[in-house]
């Protein structure tokens, strides 16, 4: 059953098998949260911008825990069609790999 909560997507990532993270790293809260999270993960410490360096494919950050980064589109957003496509690929991958718990950010009203 879907559940809607607010908070740090990287904290949520610890509770699920796949976290689909939408956004960008700029002078924003996402930068702060990414730096804090990445600094605690040896394999991610050198990644400065996951939305350009890791976008579009699953990244295993801990055993059985995955991140999938979806960069913003034009004007810091995306259309419904772009959102559907952005979710289609990681959710198909999750289904094919037996993943049954997913968290995401930024799509609360969809």
Coordinates of N, CA and C in Angstrom, one line a residue:
X1 N 0.8 -1.2 0.0 CA 0.0 0.0 0.0 C 0.9 1.2 0.0
X2 N 0.7 2.2 -1.0 CA 1.5 3.4 -1.0 C 1.3 4.2 0.3
X3 N 2.4 4.8 0.7 CA 2.4 5.7 1.9 C 3.1 7.0 1.5
X4 N 2.5 8.1 1.9 CA 3.1 9.4 1.6 C 3.6 10.0 2.9
X5 N 4.9 10.3 2.8 CA 5.6 11.0 4.0 C 6.5 12.1 3.4
X6 N 7.0 12.9 4.4 CA 7.9 13.9 4.0 C 9.2 13.7 4.7
X7 N 10.3 14.3 4.1 CA 11.6 14.1 4.8 C 12.7 13.9 3.8
X8 N 13.8 13.5 4.3 CA 15.0 13.3 3.5 C 14.9 12.0 2.7
X9 N 15.0 12.0 1.4 CA 14.9 10.9 0.6 C 16.0 9.9 0.8
X10 N 17.1 10.4 1.3 CA 18.2 9.4 1.5 C 18.0 8.7 2.9
X11 N 17.3 9.2 3.8 CA 16.9 8.5 5.0 C 15.9 7.4 4.6
X12 N 15.0 7.8 3.7 CA 14.0 6.9 3.3 C 14.6 5.7 2.5
X13 N 15.7 6.0 1.8 CA 16.4 5.0 1.0 C 16.9 3.8 1.9
X14 N 17.2 4.1 3.1 CA 17.6 3.1 4.1 C 16.5 2.1 4.4
X15 N 15.2 2.5 4.2 CA 14.1 1.7 4.6 C 13.5 0.9 3.5
X16 N 14.0 1.2 2.2 CA 13.4 0.5 1.1 C 14.5 -0.1 0.2
X17 N 14.1 -0.9 -0.8 CA 15.1 -1.5 -1.7 C 15.6 -0.6 -2.8
X18 N 14.7 0.3 -3.2 CA 15.0 1.3 -4.3 C 14.5 2.6 -4.0
X19 N 15.3 3.6 -4.1 CA 14.9 5.0 -3.9 C 15.1 5.7 -5.3
X20 N 14.0 6.2 -5.9 CA 14.1 7.0 -7.1 C 14.1 8.4 -6.7
X21 N 15.3 9.1 -7.0 CA 15.5 10.5 -6.5 C 15.4 11.4 -7.7
X22 N 14.4 12.3 -7.7 CA 14.3 13.4 -8.7 C 14.9 14.7 -8.2
X23 N 15.5 15.4 -9.1 CA 16.0 16.8 -8.7 C 17.3 17.2 -9.4
X24 N 18.0 18.0 -8.7 CA 19.3 18.5 -9.1 C 20.1 18.9 -7.8
X25 N 21.4 19.0 -8.0 CA 22.2 19.4 -6.9 C 22.7 20.8 -7.3
X26 N 22.2 21.8 -6.6 CA 22.6 23.2 -6.8 C 22.8 23.8 -5.4
X27 N 22.5 25.0 -5.3 CA 22.5 25.7 -4.0 C 21.2 25.5 -3.3
X28 N 21.0 24.2 -2.9 CA 19.6 23.8 -2.4 C 19.8 22.8 -1.3
X29 N 18.6 22.4 -0.8 CA 18.6 21.4 0.3 C 19.1 20.1 -0.2
X30 N 18.8 19.7 -1.5 CA 19.3 18.5 -2.0 C 20.8 18.4 -1.9
X31 N 21.5 19.4 -2.2 CA 23.0 19.4 -2.1 C 23.4 19.0 -0.7
X32 N 22.8 19.7 0.3 CA 23.2 19.4 1.7 C 22.9 18.0 2.0
X33 N 21.8 17.5 1.7 CA 21.4 16.1 2.0 C 22.3 15.1 1.2
X34 N 22.6 15.4 0.0 CA 23.5 14.5 -0.8 C 24.8 14.4 -0.2
X35 N 25.4 15.6 0.1 CA 26.8 15.6 0.7 C 26.8 14.8 2.0
X36 N 25.8 15.0 2.9 CA 25.8 14.3 4.1 C 25.7 12.8 3.9
X37 N 24.8 12.4 3.0 CA 24.6 10.9 2.7 C 25.9 10.3 2.0
X38 N 26.4 11.0 1.0 CA 27.5 10.5 0.2 C 28.7 10.3 1.1
X39 N 28.9 11.3 2.0 CA 30.1 11.2 2.8 C 30.1 10.0 3.8
X40 N 29.0 9.4 4.0 CA 28.9 8.3 4.9 C 29.0 7.0 4.1
X41 N 29.1 7.0 2.8 CA 29.2 5.9 1.9 C 30.5 5.9 1.1
X42 N 31.4 5.0 1.4 CA 32.7 5.1 0.8 C 32.6 5.1 -0.8
X43 N 31.7 4.3 -1.4 CA 31.7 4.2 -2.8 C 31.0 5.4 -3.5
X44 N 30.5 6.3 -2.7 CA 29.8 7.5 -3.2 C 30.5 8.8 -2.8
X45 N 31.5 8.8 -2.0 CA 32.2 10.0 -1.5 C 32.7 10.9 -2.6
X46 N 33.2 10.3 -3.7 CA 33.7 11.1 -4.8 C 32.7 11.7 -5.8
X47 N 31.4 11.3 -5.6 CA 30.4 11.8 -6.5 C 29.9 13.1 -6.0
X48 N 30.1 14.1 -6.9 CA 29.7 15.5 -6.5 C 28.3 15.8 -7.0
X49 N 27.9 15.3 -8.1 CA 26.6 15.5 -8.6 C 26.0 14.2 -9.2
X50 N 25.2 13.5 -8.4 CA 24.7 12.2 -8.8 C 23.7 12.4 -10.0
X51 N 23.1 13.5 -10.2 CA 22.1 13.7 -11.3 C 22.8 13.8 -12.6
X52 N 24.1 14.0 -12.6 CA 24.9 14.0 -13.9 C 25.8 12.7 -13.9
X53 N 26.4 12.4 -12.8 CA 27.3 11.3 -12.8 C 26.7 9.9 -12.7
X54 N 25.5 9.8 -12.1 CA 24.9 8.5 -11.8 C 23.5 8.4 -12.4
X55 N 23.0 9.3 -13.2 CA 21.7 9.4 -13.7 C 21.3 8.2 -14.6
X56 N 20.1 7.8 -14.5 CA 19.6 6.9 -15.5 C 19.8 5.4 -15.4
X57 N 20.4 5.0 -14.3 CA 20.7 3.6 -14.0 C 20.8 3.3 -12.5
X58 N 20.5 2.1 -12.1 CA 20.6 1.8 -10.7 C 22.0 1.8 -10.1
X59 N 22.1 2.3 -8.9 CA 23.4 2.3 -8.2 C 23.2 1.6 -6.9
X60 N 23.9 0.6 -6.7 CA 23.8 -0.1 -5.4 C 24.7 0.5 -4.4
X61 N 24.1 1.2 -3.4 CA 24.9 1.9 -2.4 C 25.2 1.1 -1.1
X62 N 24.4 0.0 -0.9 CA 24.5 -0.9 0.2 C 23.9 -2.2 -0.3
X63 N 24.3 -3.3 0.3 CA 23.8 -4.6 -0.2 C 22.3 -4.6 -0.3
X64 N 21.7 -4.8 -1.5 CA 20.3 -4.9 -1.7 C 19.6 -3.5 -1.6
X65 N 20.3 -2.4 -1.5 CA 19.8 -1.1 -1.5 C 20.3 -0.3 -2.7
X66 N 19.3 0.3 -3.4 CA 19.6 0.9 -4.7 C 19.1 2.3 -4.8
X67 N 19.8 3.1 -5.5 CA 19.4 4.5 -5.8 C 19.3 4.6 -7.3
X68 N 18.3 5.4 -7.8 CA 18.2 5.7 -9.2 C 17.9 7.2 -9.3
X69 N 18.8 7.9 -9.9 CA 18.7 9.4 -10.0 C 18.1 9.8 -11.3
X70 N 17.1 10.7 -11.2 CA 16.4 11.3 -12.4 C 16.6 12.8 -12.4
X71 N 17.4 13.3 -13.3 CA 17.6 14.7 -13.3 C 16.4 15.5 -13.7
X72 N 16.4 16.8 -13.3 CA 15.3 17.7 -13.6 C 15.3 17.9 -15.1
X73 N 14.1 18.3 -15.6 CA 14.0 18.7 -17.0 C 14.0 20.3 -17.1
X74 N 13.7 20.8 -18.2 CA 13.7 22.2 -18.4 C 12.9 22.9 -17.4
X75 N 13.3 24.1 -16.9 CA 12.7 24.9 -15.9 C 12.4 24.2 -14.6
X76 N 13.3 23.3 -14.2 CA 13.3 22.6 -12.9 C 12.1 21.7 -12.7
X77 N 11.5 21.2 -13.7 CA 10.3 20.4 -13.6 C 10.2 19.4 -14.7
X78 N 9.1 18.8 -14.8 CA 8.8 17.8 -15.9 C 7.3 17.7 -16.2
X79 N 7.0 17.4 -17.4 CA 5.6 17.2 -17.8 C 5.1 15.9 -17.2
X80 N 3.8 15.7 -17.3 CA 3.3 14.4 -16.9 C 3.9 13.2 -17.7
X81 N 4.0 13.5 -19.0 CA 4.6 12.5 -19.9 C 6.0 12.2 -19.5
X82 N 6.8 13.2 -19.3 CA 8.2 13.0 -18.9 C 8.3 12.3 -17.5
X83 N 7.4 12.6 -16.6 CA 7.4 11.9 -15.3 C 7.0 10.4 -15.5
X84 N 6.0 10.2 -16.3 CA 5.6 8.8 -16.6 C 6.8 8.0 -17.1
X85 N 7.5 8.6 -18.1 CA 8.6 7.9 -18.7 C 9.8 7.7 -17.7
X86 N 10.0 8.8 -16.9 CA 11.1 8.7 -15.9 C 10.8 7.6 -14.8
X87 N 9.6 7.4 -14.5 CA 9.2 6.3 -13.6 C 9.2 4.9 -14.3
X88 N 8.8 4.9 -15.5 CA 8.6 3.6 -16.2 C 9.9 2.8 -16.2
X89 N 11.0 3.4 -16.5 CA 12.3 2.6 -16.6 C 12.7 2.1 -15.3
X90 N 12.8 2.9 -14.2 CA 13.3 2.3 -13.0 C 12.3 1.3 -12.4
X91 N 11.0 1.5 -12.6 CA 10.0 0.6 -12.0 C 10.0 -0.7 -12.8
X92 N 10.2 -0.7 -14.1 CA 10.4 -1.9 -14.8 C 11.6 -2.7 -14.4
X93 N 12.7 -2.0 -14.2 CA 13.9 -2.6 -13.6 C 13.6 -3.2 -12.3
X94 N 13.0 -2.5 -11.4 CA 12.7 -3.0 -10.1 C 11.8 -4.3 -10.2
X95 N 10.8 -4.3 -11.0 CA 10.0 -5.4 -11.2 C 10.8 -6.6 -11.7
X96 N 11.6 -6.4 -12.6 CA 12.4 -7.5 -13.2 C 13.4 -8.1 -12.1
X97 N 13.8 -7.3 -11.1 CA 14.8 -7.7 -10.2 C 14.2 -8.0 -8.8
X98 N 12.9 -8.2 -8.7 CA 12.3 -8.6 -7.5 C 12.2 -7.6 -6.4
X99 N 12.3 -6.3 -6.8 CA 12.3 -5.3 -5.8 C 10.8 -4.9 -5.5
X100 N 10.5 -4.9 -4.2 CA 9.1 -4.6 -3.9 C 8.8 -3.5 -3.0
X101 N 9.9 -2.7 -2.6 CA 9.7 -1.5 -1.8 C 10.5 -0.4 -2.5
X102 N 9.8 0.7 -2.8 CA 10.3 1.8 -3.5 C 9.9 3.1 -2.8
X103 N 10.8 4.0 -2.7 CA 10.5 5.4 -2.3 C 10.9 6.4 -3.3
X104 N 10.3 7.5 -3.4 CA 10.6 8.5 -4.3 C 10.3 9.9 -3.7
X105 N 10.8 10.9 -4.3 CA 10.5 12.3 -3.9 C 9.9 13.1 -5.0
X106 N 9.2 14.1 -4.7 CA 8.8 15.1 -5.7 C 7.6 14.7 -6.5
X107 N 6.9 13.7 -6.2 CA 5.7 13.3 -7.1 C 4.5 13.1 -6.2
X108 N 4.3 13.8 -5.1 CA 3.3 13.6 -4.1 C 1.9 13.8 -4.7
X109 N 1.7 14.7 -5.7 CA 0.4 15.0 -6.3 C 0.1 14.2 -7.5
X110 N 0.9 13.1 -7.8 CA 0.7 12.4 -9.0 C -0.1 11.1 -8.7

